[in-house]
CSV table of C-alpha atoms and ligand atoms in Angstrom, one decimal:
chain,number,residue,atom,x,y,z
A,1,MET,CA,95.9,130.3,89.0
A,2,GLU,CA,94.2,128.2,91.7
A,3,VAL,CA,93.2,124.8,90.6
A,4,PRO,CA,91.1,122.8,93.0
A,5,LEU,CA,91.2,119.0,93.3
A,6,ILE,CA,87.5,118.9,92.7
A,7,ASP,CA,84.8,121.6,92.6
A,8,LEU,CA,81.2,120.4,93.2
A,9,VAL,CA,79.7,123.8,93.0
A,10,ARG,CA,80.7,124.1,89.4
A,11,GLN,CA,78.8,120.9,88.7
A,12,TYR,CA,75.8,122.2,90.6
A,13,ARG,CA,75.7,125.4,88.5
A,14,THR,CA,75.4,123.3,85.3
A,15,LEU,CA,72.3,121.4,86.6
A,16,GLN,CA,70.9,123.9,89.1
A,17,GLY,CA,67.4,123.9,87.8
A,18,GLU,CA,67.1,120.1,87.7
A,19,ILE,CA,68.6,119.6,91.1
A,20,ASP,CA,66.6,122.3,92.8
A,21,GLU,CA,63.4,120.8,91.3
A,22,ALA,CA,64.4,117.3,92.5
A,23,ILE,CA,64.9,118.5,96.0
A,24,ARG,CA,61.7,120.5,96.0
A,25,ARG,CA,59.7,117.5,94.8
A,26,VAL,CA,60.9,115.5,97.8
A,27,VAL,CA,60.3,118.2,100.3
A,28,GLU,CA,56.8,118.7,99.0
A,29,SER,CA,56.1,115.0,99.0
A,30,GLY,CA,56.8,114.7,102.7
A,31,ARG,CA,58.5,111.3,102.1
A,32,PHE,CA,62.1,111.5,103.2
A,33,ILE,CA,63.1,107.9,103.8
A,34,GLY,CA,62.6,105.2,101.1
A,35,GLY,CA,59.5,105.7,98.9
A,36,PRO,CA,59.1,106.3,95.2
A,37,GLU,CA,62.3,108.4,94.6
A,38,VAL,CA,64.4,105.6,96.1
A,39,GLU,CA,62.5,102.9,94.2
A,40,ALA,CA,62.8,104.8,90.9
A,41,LEU,CA,66.6,105.3,91.4
A,42,GLU,CA,67.0,101.6,92.2
A,43,GLU,CA,65.4,100.7,88.9
A,44,GLU,CA,67.4,103.3,87.0
A,45,VAL,CA,70.7,102.2,88.5
A,46,ALA,CA,69.9,98.5,87.9
A,47,ARG,CA,69.2,99.3,84.3
A,48,TYR,CA,72.3,101.4,84.0
A,49,VAL,CA,74.6,98.8,85.5
A,50,GLY,CA,72.9,95.9,83.7
A,51,VAL,CA,71.7,93.9,86.7
A,52,ARG,CA,68.2,92.8,87.9
A,53,TYR,CA,68.3,94.4,91.3
A,54,ALA,CA,69.8,97.5,92.9
A,55,ILE,CA,69.2,98.2,96.6
A,56,GLY,CA,69.8,101.6,98.0
A,57,VAL,CA,71.7,101.8,101.3
A,58,ALA,CA,73.2,104.5,103.5
A,59,SER,CA,76.8,104.5,102.1
A,60,GLY,CA,79.3,102.5,100.1
A,61,THR,CA,80.7,101.2,103.3
A,62,ASP,CA,77.3,99.8,104.2
A,63,ALA,CA,76.9,98.3,100.8
A,64,LEU,CA,80.1,96.3,101.4
A,65,TRP,CA,79.3,95.5,105.0
A,66,LEU,CA,75.7,94.4,104.3
A,67,SER,CA,76.7,92.4,101.2
A,68,LEU,CA,79.2,90.4,103.2
A,69,MET,CA,76.7,90.0,106.0
A,70,ALA,CA,74.1,88.7,103.5
A,71,LEU,CA,76.6,86.2,102.3
A,72,GLY,CA,77.0,84.9,105.8
A,73,VAL,CA,80.6,86.1,106.2
A,74,GLY,CA,81.6,85.8,109.9
A,75,PRO,CA,84.3,85.1,112.5
A,76,GLU,CA,85.3,81.7,111.0
A,77,ASP,CA,86.0,83.2,107.6
A,78,GLU,CA,88.8,84.8,105.6
A,79,VAL,CA,88.1,87.3,102.8
A,80,ILE,CA,90.8,88.2,100.3
A,81,THR,CA,91.2,91.8,99.3
A,82,THR,CA,93.8,94.5,98.4
A,83,PRO,CA,95.9,96.5,100.9
A,84,PHE,CA,95.9,99.5,98.5
A,85,THR,CA,92.4,100.8,98.8
A,86,PHE,CA,90.3,103.0,101.1
A,87,ALA,CA,90.0,101.6,104.6
A,88,ALA,CA,86.3,100.8,104.2
A,89,THR,CA,87.0,97.8,102.0
A,90,ALA,CA,88.8,95.9,104.7
A,91,GLU,CA,86.9,97.5,107.6
A,92,ALA,CA,83.6,95.9,106.3
A,93,ILE,CA,85.2,92.5,106.4
A,94,ALA,CA,86.8,93.0,109.8
A,95,LEU,CA,83.7,94.4,111.5
A,96,LEU,CA,81.9,91.1,110.8
A,97,GLY,CA,84.7,89.4,112.7
A,98,ALA,CA,86.2,87.8,109.5
A,99,ARG,CA,89.8,88.2,108.7
A,100,PRO,CA,90.9,90.4,105.8
A,101,VAL,CA,93.7,88.6,103.9
A,102,PHE,CA,95.7,91.0,101.8
A,103,VAL,CA,97.2,90.3,98.4
A,104,ASP,CA,99.7,92.6,96.8
A,105,VAL,CA,98.7,94.8,93.8
A,106,ASP,CA,99.7,94.8,90.2
A,107,PRO,CA,102.5,97.3,89.6
A,108,GLN,CA,100.8,98.9,86.6
A,109,THR,CA,97.2,99.2,87.6
A,110,TYR,CA,97.6,99.1,91.4
A,111,CYS,CA,94.6,96.8,91.6
A,112,ILE,CA,94.8,93.4,93.2
A,113,ASP,CA,97.2,91.1,91.4
A,114,PRO,CA,95.3,88.1,90.1
A,115,GLY,CA,98.5,86.1,89.9
A,116,ARG,CA,99.0,86.2,93.7
A,117,ILE,CA,95.5,85.4,94.8
A,118,GLU,CA,95.7,81.6,94.7
A,119,GLU,CA,98.6,81.4,97.2
A,120,ALA,CA,96.4,83.3,99.7
A,121,ILE,CA,93.5,80.9,99.6
A,122,THR,CA,93.0,78.6,102.6
A,123,PRO,CA,90.1,76.3,103.6
A,124,ARG,CA,88.6,79.3,105.5
A,125,THR,CA,88.5,81.6,102.5
A,126,LYS,CA,84.9,82.6,101.7
A,127,ALA,CA,85.1,85.5,99.3
A,128,ILE,CA,87.2,87.9,97.3
A,129,VAL,CA,86.6,91.6,97.3
A,130,PRO,CA,88.5,93.2,94.4
A,131,VAL,CA,88.4,97.0,94.2
A,132,HIS,CA,88.1,98.8,90.8
A,133,LEU,CA,90.7,101.3,91.9
A,134,PHE,CA,90.6,104.9,90.7
A,135,GLY,CA,87.9,103.9,88.2
A,136,GLN,CA,89.6,101.1,86.4
A,137,PRO,CA,88.1,97.6,86.5
A,138,VAL,CA,90.3,94.9,88.0
A,139,ASP,CA,91.5,92.2,85.6
A,140,TRP,CA,88.3,90.3,86.3
A,141,GLU,CA,88.4,87.1,84.3
A,142,PRO,CA,91.4,85.5,85.9
A,143,ILE,CA,90.0,86.3,89.4
A,144,GLU,CA,86.6,84.9,88.4
A,145,GLU,CA,88.2,81.7,87.2
A,146,ILE,CA,90.0,81.2,90.6
A,147,ALA,CA,86.8,82.1,92.5
A,148,LYS,CA,84.8,79.5,90.5
A,149,ARG,CA,87.5,76.8,91.0
A,150,TYR,CA,87.5,77.3,94.8
A,151,GLY,CA,83.8,78.1,95.2
A,152,LEU,CA,84.3,81.7,96.5
A,153,PHE,CA,81.9,84.6,96.4
A,154,MET,CA,83.0,87.7,94.4
A,155,ILE,CA,82.0,91.1,95.8
A,156,GLU,CA,83.0,94.1,93.7
A,157,ASP,CA,84.0,97.2,95.4
A,158,GLY,CA,82.9,99.5,92.7
A,159,ALA,CA,82.8,102.7,94.9
A,160,GLN,CA,85.1,104.5,92.5
A,161,ALA,CA,83.9,102.9,89.3
A,162,ILE,CA,80.4,103.6,88.2
A,163,GLY,CA,80.2,103.4,84.4
A,164,ALA,CA,83.6,101.6,84.1
A,165,GLU,CA,83.6,98.6,81.8
A,166,TYR,CA,85.5,95.3,81.6
A,167,ARG,CA,85.3,93.8,78.1
A,168,GLY,CA,82.0,95.6,77.5
A,169,ARG,CA,80.5,94.6,80.9
A,170,LYS,CA,79.8,97.3,83.4
A,171,ALA,CA,81.6,97.4,86.8
A,172,CYS,CA,79.2,96.1,89.5
A,173,SER,CA,77.5,93.6,87.1
A,174,LEU,CA,80.5,91.2,87.1
A,175,GLY,CA,80.4,89.6,90.6
A,176,HIS,CA,77.8,88.0,92.8
A,177,VAL,CA,77.3,91.5,94.3
A,178,GLY,CA,78.5,95.0,93.4
A,179,CYS,CA,78.9,97.9,95.8
A,180,LEU,CA,78.6,101.5,94.8
A,181,SER,CA,79.2,104.7,96.8
A,182,PHE,CA,77.5,107.9,96.2
A,183,PHE,CA,79.8,110.0,98.4
A,184,PRO,CA,79.6,113.5,97.0
A,185,THR,CA,83.0,113.5,95.3
A,186,LYS,CA,82.4,110.2,93.5
A,187,ASN,CA,81.7,110.1,89.7
A,188,LEU,CA,78.0,110.0,90.6
A,189,GLY,CA,77.8,111.8,93.9
A,190,ALA,CA,74.9,112.6,96.2
A,191,TYR,CA,74.6,115.7,98.4
A,192,GLY,CA,75.4,113.5,101.5
A,193,ASP,CA,76.2,109.9,102.0
A,194,GLY,CA,74.6,107.1,100.0
A,195,GLY,CA,75.4,103.7,98.4
A,196,MET,CA,73.9,100.8,96.5
A,197,VAL,CA,74.2,97.0,96.3
A,198,THR,CA,73.7,95.5,92.8
A,199,THR,CA,73.0,91.9,92.0
A,200,ASP,CA,71.2,89.5,89.7
A,201,ASP,CA,70.4,87.2,92.6
A,202,PRO,CA,66.8,87.7,93.9
A,203,GLU,CA,67.6,86.1,97.3
A,204,MET,CA,70.6,88.3,97.8
A,205,ALA,CA,68.4,91.4,96.9
A,206,ASP,CA,65.8,90.3,99.4
A,207,ARG,CA,68.4,89.8,102.2
A,208,ILE,CA,69.9,93.2,101.7
A,209,LYS,CA,66.4,94.8,101.7
A,210,VAL,CA,65.7,93.1,105.1
A,211,LEU,CA,69.1,93.9,106.6
A,212,ARG,CA,68.9,97.6,105.8
A,213,VAL,CA,65.7,98.0,107.9
A,214,HIS,CA,66.8,96.3,111.1
A,215,GLY,CA,66.3,92.8,109.8
A,216,ALA,CA,62.6,93.3,109.3
A,217,GLY,CA,60.9,91.6,106.3
A,218,GLU,CA,57.6,93.1,107.4
A,219,LYS,CA,57.3,96.1,109.7
A,220,TYR,CA,58.2,95.2,113.3
A,221,ALA,CA,58.8,91.5,112.4
A,222,HIS,CA,62.5,91.2,112.8
A,223,LYS,CA,63.7,87.9,111.3
A,224,VAL,CA,67.4,88.6,111.7
A,225,LEU,CA,69.7,91.2,113.2
A,226,GLY,CA,70.1,94.1,110.8
A,227,THR,CA,70.8,97.8,111.0
A,228,ASN,CA,69.5,101.2,109.8
A,229,SER,CA,71.0,101.7,106.4
A,230,ARG,CA,68.5,103.4,104.2
A,231,LEU,CA,69.1,105.7,101.3
A,232,ASP,CA,67.1,108.9,101.9
A,233,ALA,CA,64.8,110.4,99.3
A,234,ILE,CA,66.6,113.7,98.9
A,235,GLN,CA,69.8,111.9,98.0
A,236,ALA,CA,67.8,109.6,95.6
A,237,ALA,CA,66.2,112.5,93.9
A,238,VAL,CA,69.6,114.3,93.4
A,239,LEU,CA,71.1,111.1,92.1
A,240,ARG,CA,68.2,110.7,89.6
A,241,ALA,CA,68.9,114.2,88.3
A,242,LYS,CA,72.6,113.4,87.9
A,243,LEU,CA,72.5,109.8,86.6
A,244,PRO,CA,71.6,110.7,83.0
A,245,HIS,CA,74.8,112.8,82.9
A,246,THR,CA,77.2,110.2,84.2
A,247,ASP,CA,78.4,108.8,80.9
A,248,ARG,CA,79.0,112.3,79.5
A,249,TRP,CA,80.9,113.2,82.7
A,250,ASN,CA,83.0,110.0,82.6
A,251,ALA,CA,83.8,110.7,78.9
A,252,ARG,CA,85.0,114.2,79.9
A,253,ARG,CA,87.2,112.7,82.6
A,254,ARG,CA,88.7,110.4,79.9
A,255,GLU,CA,89.3,113.5,77.7
A,256,ILE,CA,91.1,115.2,80.6
A,257,ALA,CA,93.2,112.1,81.3
A,258,ALA,CA,94.2,111.9,77.7
A,259,LEU,CA,95.3,115.6,77.8
A,260,TYR,CA,97.4,115.0,80.9
A,261,ASP,CA,98.8,111.8,79.3
A,262,GLU,CA,99.8,113.8,76.2
A,263,LEU,CA,101.3,116.7,78.2
A,264,LEU,CA,103.3,114.5,80.5
A,265,ARG,CA,104.4,111.9,77.9
A,266,GLU,CA,107.9,113.3,77.6
A,267,VAL,CA,108.5,113.7,81.3
A,268,ASP,CA,110.5,110.6,82.2
A,269,TRP,CA,110.1,111.0,86.0
A,270,VAL,CA,106.3,111.0,86.0
A,271,VAL,CA,104.5,107.6,85.6
A,272,THR,CA,101.1,108.3,84.2
A,273,PRO,CA,98.1,105.9,84.7
A,274,TYR,CA,98.2,102.6,82.8
A,275,VAL,CA,94.9,101.4,81.2
A,276,ARG,CA,94.5,97.7,80.6
A,277,PRO,CA,93.4,96.7,77.1
A,278,GLY,CA,89.7,95.9,77.2
A,279,CYS,CA,89.0,98.3,80.2
A,280,LEU,CA,87.0,101.4,80.0
A,281,HIS,CA,88.5,103.6,82.8
A,282,VAL,CA,86.3,106.3,84.4
A,283,TYR,CA,89.2,108.2,86.1
A,284,HIS,CA,87.7,108.7,89.5
A,285,GLN,CA,91.3,109.7,90.2
A,286,TYR,CA,94.1,110.6,87.8
A,287,SER,CA,97.0,109.4,89.9
A,288,VAL,CA,100.6,109.7,88.7
A,289,ARG,CA,103.7,108.3,90.4
A,290,VAL,CA,106.6,110.6,91.1
A,291,PRO,CA,109.8,110.4,93.1
A,292,ASP,CA,110.0,112.6,96.2
A,293,ARG,CA,106.2,112.8,96.1
A,294,ASP,CA,105.8,115.0,99.2
A,295,ARG,CA,108.2,117.7,97.9
A,296,VAL,CA,106.4,117.7,94.6
A,297,ARG,CA,103.1,118.0,96.3
A,298,GLU,CA,104.3,121.0,98.4
A,299,ARG,CA,105.7,122.8,95.4
A,300,LEU,CA,102.4,122.3,93.5
A,301,ALA,CA,100.5,123.7,96.5
A,302,GLU,CA,102.8,126.8,96.5
A,303,VAL,CA,101.6,127.6,92.9
A,304,GLY,CA,98.0,127.0,93.6
A,305,VAL,CA,97.6,123.3,92.4
A,306,ALA,CA,95.7,121.1,94.9
A,307,THR,CA,96.6,117.5,94.9
A,308,ALA,CA,95.8,114.5,97.1
A,309,VAL,CA,97.4,111.2,98.1
A,310,HIS,CA,95.3,108.0,97.5
A,311,TYR,CA,96.6,106.4,99.7
A,312,PRO,CA,99.7,107.2,101.8
A,313,ILE,CA,99.6,104.2,104.1
A,314,PRO,CA,98.6,100.7,102.8
A,315,LEU,CA,96.0,99.0,104.9
A,316,HIS,CA,98.3,96.3,106.3
A,317,LEU,CA,100.4,99.0,108.0
A,318,GLN,CA,97.5,101.0,109.4
A,319,GLY,CA,97.0,100.9,113.2
A,320,ALA,CA,93.4,99.6,112.8
A,321,PHE,CA,94.8,96.4,111.1
A,322,ARG,CA,97.9,95.9,113.2
A,323,TYR,CA,96.2,93.0,115.0
A,324,LEU,CA,96.4,91.0,111.7
A,325,GLY,CA,100.1,90.8,112.2
A,326,TYR,CA,101.4,92.0,108.9
A,327,LYS,CA,104.7,93.8,108.7
A,328,GLU,CA,106.5,96.3,106.4
A,329,GLY,CA,107.8,94.4,103.4
A,330,ASN,CA,104.8,92.0,103.2
A,331,PHE,CA,103.4,93.8,100.2
A,332,PRO,CA,106.2,95.6,98.5
A,333,VAL,CA,104.3,96.9,95.5
A,334,ALA,CA,101.5,98.5,97.5
A,335,GLU,CA,104.2,100.0,99.8
A,336,LYS,CA,106.2,101.5,96.9
A,337,VAL,CA,103.1,102.8,95.2
A,338,SER,CA,101.8,104.4,98.4
A,339,ARG,CA,105.1,106.3,98.7
A,340,GLU,CA,104.9,107.6,95.1
A,341,VAL,CA,101.3,108.1,94.1
A,342,LEU,CA,99.9,111.6,93.6
A,343,SER,CA,96.3,112.4,92.5
A,344,LEU,CA,96.0,115.5,90.2
A,345,PRO,CA,92.8,117.6,89.8
A,346,ILE,CA,90.2,115.8,87.8
A,347,PHE,CA,86.5,116.5,87.5
A,348,PRO,CA,84.3,117.0,84.4
A,349,GLU,CA,84.1,120.7,84.7
A,350,LEU,CA,87.9,121.2,84.9
A,351,THR,CA,89.0,123.2,81.8
A,352,ASP,CA,91.7,122.3,79.4
A,353,GLU,CA,93.5,125.5,80.4
A,354,GLU,CA,93.6,124.3,84.0
A,355,VAL,CA,94.8,120.9,82.9
A,356,ARG,CA,97.7,122.6,81.0
A,357,TYR,CA,98.5,124.7,84.0
A,358,VAL,CA,98.7,121.7,86.3
A,359,ALA,CA,100.8,119.7,83.9
A,360,LYS,CA,103.2,122.7,83.4
A,361,ARG,CA,103.5,123.3,87.1
A,362,LEU,CA,104.1,119.5,87.7
A,363,MET,CA,106.9,119.5,85.2
A,364,GLU,CA,108.5,122.4,87.1
A,365,ALA,CA,108.0,120.8,90.5
A,366,SER,CA,110.5,118.0,90.0
A,367,GLY,CA,112.7,117.3,93.1
A,368,VAL,CA,115.0,115.1,91.0
B,1,LIG,C1,87.3,102.0,97.3
B,1,LIG,C2,86.3,102.5,98.2
B,1,LIG,N1,85.5,101.6,98.9
B,1,LIG,C3,84.6,102.0,99.8
B,1,LIG,C4,84.3,103.3,100.0
B,1,LIG,C5,83.3,103.7,101.0
B,1,LIG,O1,82.2,104.4,100.5
B,1,LIG,P1,81.4,105.5,101.4
B,1,LIG,O2,82.3,106.6,101.7
B,1,LIG,O3,80.2,105.8,100.6
B,1,LIG,O4,81.1,104.7,102.6
B,1,LIG,C6,85.0,104.3,99.2
B,1,LIG,C7,84.8,105.7,99.3
B,1,LIG,O5,84.7,106.4,100.2
B,1,LIG,C8,86.0,103.8,98.3
B,1,LIG,O6,86.8,104.7,97.6
């Protein structure tokens, strides 16, 4: 049996009529950038997340970058984040000339460890960017308490976490600003790049709307420096067709995760994902930890099981961030997790039979 890590065509087949119709509607409207599809999606996502404003942008990376820009983050500032995330999180900070300050992760959730944040705060710290990693919300309240005490902005990197909840509150409704990615493989994925900024703050919403069109409040009146970061109408229409299915898809991901948990429960060398009490996980990834990870991965590939490693090199050891001066050993938890972590296939259309096959093959792939 061949089990892919993700299969977007299977999902398309289940919604083919609605998606084809959505794309046709845009092509026949002749409006490809912004316009009614984007505005409708913005309203629908704002309602779904539970915020007043959602502003479509070109990608999750831009959602982060523009949010930080709108908050005035610049070369004098430090922004606290996790070293165990996709590069975009820290890149958005660094591209504004600010300094990403990494804080090690929690050994159970692999999200930023709230207990270590305070020691990283300096007079230059302006914001914290926690990442809801793999679809599980970070332990929000202790971080929020610190941010309030020190007067810091909170920007959620919710790229992997649409629909996730922390104590009944949706990811991307918790901070000053939330950032979503609609990269095709995300839990709500477009057919190209896309992203969104969510906020309750009307001034923040206005600033993002200006920044995404070259800093122009009115056409050709450029108040500030901005960029081209628009969500296109075809992506918005595809996302509108998919959004109503997101909760059902996330529920199916949880079902798959529960089946993996059950099948792997007795396997003492496999560490399955930990879910914090009070968190609704949406399993963008189902990532286990195993010894001799690369061997296990190779053995799984030999029997047709595709896997991935999120992420093999923590950001403080990446070439792009070498200039920050971190060394191996600075963030031991992130370093250990990045050596052991292995993402198994998970997507809503994966069958129970496939899940059983993956679990069985994983049990046979032990290098220990
Ligand atoms: C945690 C995280 N942050 C940011 C991004 C960037 O999103 P995008 O690829 O839409 O730019 C991604 C996904 O790619 C991500 O997983």
